[in-house]
Amino acid sequence: ALFHLPVLPTGQHLEVAIFSTWGDSYYVGLNGIEIFSSDGRPVQVEAIWADPPDINILPGYSSDPRVVANLLDGVNLTKSDLHMWLAPFTQGERHSIYIKFVSPVTLAMVRIWNYNKSRVHASRGVKHVELVLDDKAIFQGVIKKADGRVKQSFDVSETILFTDDHDVLSALCHYDPVYKRENGEEGVG
């Protein structure tokens, strides 16, 4: 059965459930997650955590900078470890990122930035994912594989829209830094 995206879903707890990578059998990673509400503004996040949390749970690691908090730092078009998340991956087990918003919000857009350390390590990026908002699936699909370059955001990210409403899309254009950068506009807000 085909999955149908809901229009402007509302909730406070978002889970990014990761089912596969682009080929790496041992690690899974992302560069960033951006979440925008129906007024076009970035959503205010109270907390983010992951299970497994990051590679620092593995023997031999204790201070690797690729932690889940990096996913919300706004530096997404990068190859720097300081702005990525990397965790152990075991096929068939659950791998999830959990995000709690400050208050319930109506989502208009989620952009997922795939792991982009290099062309070879792009295989650590997420492939099949499900977004779950307050225990209801709002997206199921494939996130495009990054290409290991930092040229264009559409090469390393997947944008998921939950609306086609003109006013909401206009508001997103006003606040979305990627739209502004790639259309020659500077600044945000």
Backbone as a ProteinNet text record, in pm:
[ID]
protein_1_A
[PRIMARY]
ALFHLPVLPTGQHLEVAIFSTWGDSYYVGLNGIEIFSSDGRPVQVEAIWADPPDINILPGYSSDPRVVANLLDGVNLTKSDLHMWLAPFTQGERHSIYIKFVSPVTLAMVRIWNYNKSRVHASRGVKHVELVLDDKAIFQGVIKKADGRVKQSFDVSETILFTDDHDVLSALCHYDPVYKRENGEEGVG
[TERTIARY]
84.2	0	88.1	46.8	119.8	98.9	204.5	195.8	157.2	59.8	16.8	62.3	135	179.2	58.9	55.4	-51.8	-27.2	-132.1	-120.7	-107.2	0.9	26.9	-0.9	71.5	50.4	94.8	29.3	58.9	102.4	205.6	252.4	369	421.9	530.9	652.9	634.7	744.5	766.7	885.7	919.1	1025.2	1000.1	1099.1	1142.6	1273.5	1329.5	1379.1	1300.5	1335	1413.6	1534.3	1625.9	1629.2	1598.8	1591.7	1709.7	1777.3	1891.1	1984.1	2106.1	2204.3	2219.4	2307.4	2337.3	2447.6	2463.7	2556.4	2652.3	2675	2766.9	2700.4	2770	2714.3	2740	2822.5	2865.3	2825.5	2805.1	2777.8	2663.1	2592.7	2489.8	2511.6	2489.5	2511.6	2425.5	2419.2	2350.5	2433.1	2409.1	2469.9	2377.7	2246.7	2156.4	2010.6	1927.2	1781.7	1728.2	1648.6	1581.6	1431.5	1361.4	1218.1	1151.9	1052	984.1	834.4	776.2	633.8	552.3	422.1	332.3	339.3	403.3	423.8	557.3	624.9	748.6	874	857.8	973.6	1029.7	1160.1	1217.7	1149.3	1127	1062.2	1159.4	1108.3	1189.7	1197.8	1319.9	1342.4	1381.3	1316.8	1350.1	1461.9	1457.9	1557.7	1571.4	1692.4	1719.5	1805.8	1773.8	1854.7	1840.4	1928	1926.2	1952.8	1905.8	1930.3	1965.7	2092.8	2206	2247.4	2309.1	2337.3	2442.5	2557.7	2666	2775.7	2884.7	2989.4	3071.3	3050.9	3124.1	3086.1	2982.3	2947.3	3032.4	3109.4	3193	3328.5	3388	3523.6	3620.2	3708.9	3806	3762.4	3637	3586.3	3540.3	3567.9	3515.6	3490	3555.9	3537.5	3521.6	3458.9	3432.8	3331.2	3355.9	3265.5	3133.9	3114.5	2995.1	2878.1	2818.7	2710.6	2577.9	2468.1	2335	2297.6	2348.1	2316.2	2362.9	2465.2	2515.4	2409.7	2311.7	2210.2	2127.1	2126.8	2045.8	2129.8	2261.4	2347.5	2341	2266.7	2248.6	2361.3	2469.5	2579.9	2563.7	2499.7	2459.4	2532	2565.1	2635.4	2784.8	2834.5	2969.7	3026.7	3157.8	3226.7	3299.5	3267.5	3335.4	3269.3	3351.6	3302.9	3232.6	3269.8	3214.6	3066.9	3013.2	2873.2	2794.3	2841.2	2775.6	2740	2656.7	2623.6	2660.7	2723.2	2758.1	2733.1	2665.2	2630.7	2655.2	2669.7	2680.4	2552.2	2566.7	2450.2	2453.5	2341.6	2327	2197.7	2209.8	2092.3	1990.3	1864	1755.8	1725.3	1812.5	1785.7	1731.1	1672.1	1612.4	1720.5	1715.1	1803.9	1713.8	1706.6	1614.6	1674.9	1632.2	1660.3	1527	1526.9	1405.1	1420.5	1318.5	1321.1	1191.9	1207.1	1090.9	1087	973.3	956	914.6	940.3	905.5	754.9	676.2	530.3	481.3	355.9	305	310.7	349.5	361.3	297.3	259.5	209.5	325.9	366.1	482.7	446.3	532.9	518.1	629.4	750.2	862.8	966.5	1025.6	1141.1	1246.9	1369.6	1479.6	1583.1	1618.8	1716.9	1844.1	1955.4	2086.2	2162.2	2192.1	2255.5	2404.4	2460.8	2601.7	2687.8	2780	2848.9	2998.7	3058.7	3201.6	3290.4	3260.4	3335.8	3249.8	3294.1	3218.8	3209.2	3318.5	3319.4	3232.4	3249.3	3173.9	3027.7	2987.3	2845.8	2758.7	2820.6	2744.6	2694	2744.7	2696.5	2565.5	2526.5	2403.8	2280.3	2172.4	2047	1983.8	1915.2	1845.5	1695.6	1649	1505.7	1474.7	1381.3	1343.1	1192.1	1150.4	1010.4	1011.5	932.9	913.1	782.2	789.4	672.3	649.4	533	497.8	388.1	419.1	323.7	262.8	348.4	311.5	232.9	233.3	165.2	266.7	278.4	371.2	329.6	425.5	396.3	481.4	581.7	663.3	727.4	729.3	803.2	868	1000	1062.8	1212.9	1273.7	1417.9	1471.4	1581.7	1652	1768.4	1781.8	1885.2	2024.7	2110.1	2248.6	2326.4	2407.8	2494.9	2605	2668.6	2770.3	2912.3	2928.7	3062.8	3117.6	3037.4	3079.2	2999.7	3037.8	2962.9	2927.5	2873.6	2842.7	2699.1	2603.1	2462	2387.8	2297.4	2226.2	2140.2	2083.9	1997.5	2075.6	2210.1	2292.1	2306.9	2280.9	2308.3	2190.2	2075.7	1961.3	1832	1735.2	1601.9	1500.8	1419.9	1318.7	1183.2	1115	983.5	882.5	792.7	690.4	558.6	494	364.6	251.8	274	171.9	203.5	101	121	51.1	13.4	-52.4	44.2	2.2	88.3	138.5	52.3	92.8	197	178.7	274.9	408.3	404.6	527.8	600.4	526.4	588.1	655.8	591.5	651.4	778.2	775.8	895.2	1010.2	981.2	1084.7	1147.1	1066.7	1114.5	1213.1	1189.6	1271.2	1374.1	1363.5	1452.5	1588.1	1696.4	1828.1	1876.6	1837.2	1878.7	1815.2	1686	1617.9	1683.7	1710.7	1771.3	1910.4	1992.6	2129.3	2127.9	2043.3	2046.4	1969	1902.3	1834.7	1897.7	2019.1	2094.5	2051.3	1969.9	1927.6	2015.3	2050.9	2135.1	2053.4	2099	2033.7	1910.7	1864.3	1743.9	1650.5	1520.2	1420.6	1421.1
-118.7	0	124.3	223.1	348.4	426.3	493	577.8	717.8	777.5	912.9	1008.4	1112.4	1213.1	1287.7	1308.8	1390.1	1537.9	1616.4	1759.6	1828.6	1903.3	1982.9	1906.5	1797.6	1721	1801.2	1775.9	1848.1	1750.7	1790.4	1707.9	1771.9	1700.4	1752.9	1660.9	1533.4	1435.9	1372.9	1396	1343.6	1235.7	1120.9	1014	996.5	990.2	955.4	811.4	717.2	575.2	537.6	482.6	451.3	299.4	253.6	110.8	58.1	145.6	99.5	215.9	179.4	276.5	259.7	340.8	328.4	226	129.4	19.4	-11.1	82.8	56.4	-37.6	-142.4	-242.8	-212.6	-111.2	-89.5	45.8	147.7	282.3	346.3	437.3	519.3	662.7	757.8	896.1	993.2	1114.7	1225.9	1352.8	1452.2	1584.3	1681.2	1665.6	1760.7	1728.4	1792.9	1785.2	1926.1	1972.6	2102.1	2077.1	2146.1	2127	2263.8	2282	2410.7	2393.7	2491.9	2488.5	2554.7	2551.1	2603.5	2755.3	2825.1	2969.4	2997.7	2890	2903.2	2906.2	2923.9	2939	2803.6	2801.8	2679.8	2646.5	2518.9	2472.3	2484.5	2524.7	2533.1	2393.9	2345.6	2210.8	2218.2	2134.9	2124.9	2024.2	1911.1	1806.5	1719.7	1663.5	1565.1	1455.1	1330	1217.3	1106.1	1007.9	899.5	767.1	659.7	524.5	438	395.4	424	570.7	624.6	768.1	814.1	747.8	784	678.9	695.4	592.7	594.4	692.6	696.7	582.8	506.7	389.2	268.6	278.5	166.8	167.6	49.7	43.3	121.4	197	273.3	414.7	445.9	580.8	639.9	767.4	831.5	979.3	1037.3	1181.4	1215.9	1126.3	1155.9	1268.3	1370.9	1486.9	1463.7	1348.3	1325.1	1279.1	1375.6	1347.8	1401.1	1350.6	1380.2	1528.7	1599.7	1743	1821.1	1770.9	1837.8	1847.7	1759.9	1758.9	1886.5	1960.4	2081.9	2208.8	2199	2317.4	2410.5	2372.6	2459.8	2455	2381.6	2367.1	2230.2	2227.7	2101.2	2068.8	2168.6	2149.5	2151.1	2037.7	2031.4	1890.8	1881.1	1752.4	1741.7	1831.5	1839.1	1749.4	1668.5	1583.8	1664.9	1789.9	1873.8	1904.6	1874.4	1907.2	1785.7	1665	1541.4	1453.9	1353.2	1248.9	1115.3	1027.2	893.6	795.9	685.7	585.7	446	348.3	209.9	167.6	83.3	33.6	-118.2	-179.8	-324.8	-353.8	-414.2	-444.1	-522.5	-481.7	-550.9	-496.9	-412.1	-350.5	-209.7	-155.4	-22.3	84.4	186.6	302.1	424	507.2	620.3	746.4	857.8	990.3	1043.7	1097.9	1149.3	1298.7	1374	1519.3	1561.6	1633.3	1687.2	1837.2	1886.1	2028.8	2095.2	2225.3	2301	2291.8	2295.7	2282.4	2216.4	2169.7	2108.8	2208.9	2158	2242.2	2172.6	2252.8	2201.8	2206.6	2089.8	2079.7	2108.4	2188	2214.3	2147.6	2136.1	2082.3	2023.7	1912.2	1853.4	1831.5	1875.1	1850.7	1765.2	1653.4	1562.4	1570.8	1603.7	1616.3	1486.7	1416.8	1286.6	1299.8	1190.3	1186.2	1211	1307.4	1357.4	1376.6	1292.8	1310.4	1298.5	1203.5	1184.3	1100	1086.2	1004.5	861.2	806.1	668.8	656.1	747.9	738.7	780.5	830.5	862.9	737.4	618.6	493.6	476.8	557.3	554.7	632.3	704	782.8	695.6	756	682.4	662.2	550.7	522.2	514.8	406.5	392.4	447.4	542.1	602.5	613.3	631.4	662.8	777.5	880.5	989.1	962.8	966.8	939	1059.8	1121.1	1237.5	1197.6	1204.5	1163.6	1027.2	930.2	790.2	766.9	864.7	847.3	869.1	770.8	782.5	897.7	987.3	1099.6	1093.8	1006.2	986.7	849.4	782.7	658.3	667	647.1	654.7	650.1	686.2	681.9	825	842.5	970.5	959.6	1058.2	1046.8	1039.4	965.4	948	1076.3	1118.1	1233.7	1195.3	1296.4	1268.4	1298.8	1339.5	1366	1502.7	1583.6	1720.3	1819.6	1945.1	2048.4	2161.7	2122.7	2221	2273.7	2185.9	2224.6	2144	2208.9	2137.9	2024.5	2039.7	1933.1	1807.6	1816.9	1698.4	1612.6	1668.6	1598.4	1600.3	1650.5	1658.1	1618.4	1582.3	1544.9	1635.6	1704.3	1793.9	1725.1	1718.9	1656	1765.1	1792.8	1896	1832	1894.7	1846.9	1940.6	2018.3	2110.3	2153.8	2199.3	2268.3	2404.4	2447.2	2576	2690.3	2779.3	2887.8	2977	3013.5	3102.1	3036.6	2908	2836.4	2824.1	2791	2779.2	2913.3	3022.2	3155.3	3185.8	3149.2	3170.2	3086.2	2962.8	2878.2	2943.2	2996.5	3061.3	3178.7	3248.8	3364.2	3325.4	3211.1	3172.7	3063	2993.9	2881	2930	2906.2	2954.3	2889.1	2766.4	2700.5	2768.9	2797.1	2867.4	3002.9	3075.1	3207.6	3198.4	3103.1	3090	3051.3	2957.4	2906.2	2994.3	3095.9	3191.9	3331	3335.6	3459.5	3559.4	3519	3609	3583	3687.5	3671.4	3695.9	3636.3	3659.7	3573.8	3565.6	3488.9	3579.5	3568	3642.4	3782.5
0	0	0	-73.2	-78.2	50.6	95.2	213.7	169	235.8	202.7	311.7	269.6	364.9	421	551.9	608	575.3	576	553.1	688.4	705	824.8	955	979.5	1103.1	1226.2	1338.7	1462.8	1571.1	1646	1756.6	1828.7	1928.9	2010.6	2015	1979.3	1986.8	1849.3	1793.1	1660.6	1675.6	1614.9	1608.1	1463.4	1441.4	1311.5	1326.4	1277.3	1287.1	1162.1	1183.4	1074.3	1055.6	934.3	906.1	825.9	750.4	671.6	640	598.4	552.1	400.9	343	200.4	176	266.3	241.1	354	445.6	556.2	655.6	694.1	785	931.9	961.2	1099.4	1158.4	1073.2	1123.4	1046.3	1116.5	1053.5	1099.9	1007.5	1045	966.8	1019.6	954.4	976.1	889.9	906.8	977.8	962.7	1025.3	1002.3	1083.7	1069.1	1088.6	994.1	1006.4	1007.6	1096.5	1112.1	1113.9	1028.3	1016.9	1042.8	1110.1	1142.1	1030.7	1045.7	942.2	929.9	1026	1009	938.9	895.6	821.6	907	1036.1	1125.6	1168.8	1200.8	1258.2	1390.9	1414.6	1537.1	1654.2	1769.7	1890.6	1953.7	1975.5	2027.5	2175	2255	2396.7	2420.7	2347.8	2370.3	2245.7	2229.8	2125.5	2186.3	2152.3	2197	2094.2	2104.6	2006.7	2076.7	2013.7	2062.2	1941.3	1928	2015.4	2005.4	2113	2116.8	2016	2011.2	1920	1934.5	1859.2	1862.5	1990.9	2076.8	2203.3	2297.2	2264.6	2346	2309	2200	2154.2	2224	2244.1	2299.3	2210	2271.2	2194.6	2161.1	2188.4	2164.5	2297.6	2319.4	2440.1	2418.4	2320.3	2299.3	2151.1	2074.4	1933.7	1926.5	1844.7	1841.3	1766.6	1703.2	1620.8	1707.4	1780.6	1874.9	1820.9	1874.6	1819.6	1829.5	1929	1940.8	1818.1	1748.9	1628.5	1518.8	1521.5	1415.8	1412.8	1523.1	1531.2	1531.8	1503.2	1514.3	1393.8	1290	1173.9	1072.2	1101.4	1006.5	942.3	825	763.9	634.1	557.1	430.6	461.7	514.1	568.7	555.6	575.2	583.5	718.3	809.9	939.5	1043.8	1113.4	1222.5	1331.2	1346.9	1454.2	1434.5	1316.5	1286.5	1238.1	1273.7	1229.2	1349	1320.8	1418.2	1356.3	1435.2	1389.4	1503.5	1472.3	1574	1518.8	1609.4	1563.4	1492.3	1389.9	1316.5	1315.5	1347.3	1340	1264.1	1146.9	1064.6	1146	1136.7	1205.2	1343.9	1398.4	1528.4	1508.9	1615.3	1608.1	1626.8	1542.5	1549.4	1535	1637.1	1632.2	1690.8	1634	1688.2	1738	1859.9	1922	1943.9	1902.7	1918.3	1986.8	2098.5	2170.8	2147.7	2097.1	2075.3	2206.1	2218.2	2338.3	2364.3	2257.1	2267.3	2138.3	2135.9	2012.2	1895.6	1778.9	1660.2	1540.9	1443.8	1317.1	1217.9	1169.4	1081.7	936.3	871.9	729.8	649.7	712	637.3	732.9	689.9	757	649.4	678.9	585.2	658.6	598	655.1	570.7	638.4	574.1	597.3	490.7	505.9	535.9	588.9	628.3	505.5	516.2	397.6	421	503	535.2	411.7	324.7	200.5	106.5	-17.7	-112.8	-62	-8.8	42.2	167.2	261.8	387	375.2	258.8	237.9	250.7	239.5	256.3	399.9	493.9	632.3	648.3	547.8	554.5	566.8	617.3	631.6	494.5	478	352.3	378.8	437.8	466.2	605.3	611.5	738.8	750.1	873.4	902.4	1002.3	974.9	1070.6	1142.7	1275.8	1358.4	1448.8	1439	1520.1	1617.2	1746.8	1850.6	1819.4	1790.7	1766	1637.1	1544.4	1415.6	1303.8	1214.4	1101.9	1011.3	981.8	892.5	765.3	762.2	642.1	648.3	533.8	516.3	379.5	375.4	244.8	251.1	137.1	118.5	121.3	195.1	198.7	101	13.6	-90.3	-29.3	-95.2	-52.6	-82.2	13.2	-8.6	-107.6	-165.3	-266.3	-220.7	-93.5	-42	-78.7	-145.3	-178.9	-95.1	-98.2	-25.8	-121.6	-235.8	-339.6	-329.3	-334.2	-332.3	-226.1	-154.8	-48.2	-102.7	-222.7	-274.6	-308.5	-312.2	-334.5	-209.3	-91.7	34.1	131	85.7	176.9	107.4	189.8	141.9	211.7	132.8	187.4	179.8	294.1	302.6	335.2	241.9	260.3	303	399.2	446.9	406.1	301.6	253.3	111	41.2	-85.7	-81.2	40.3	60.3	26.2	-61.4	-109.6	4	97.2	206.2	296.3	324.6	408.3	334.9	206.3	128.1	119	106.7	104.6	237.5	346.3	478.5	493	444.6	449.9	372.2	255.2	174.6	249.9	327.9	402.4	512.5	578.8	694.4	666	554.6	525.6	475	551.1	508.2	379.1	352.1	228.2	108.1	117.8	8.2	-16.5	91.7	79.1	15.7	61.1	9.5	-138.2	-173.6	-310.4	-408.5	-355.9	-443.6	-431.8	-377.8	-374.5	-269.8	-173.7	-66.2	55.7	127.5	245.9	371.4	481.5	610.2	626	747.8	780.2	858.1	827.6	906.2	865.6
[MASK]
+++++++++++++++++++++++++++++++++++++++++++++++++++++++++++++++++++++++++++++++++++++++++++++++++++++++++++++++++++++++++++++++++++++++++++++++++++++++++++++++++++++++++++++++++++++++++++++

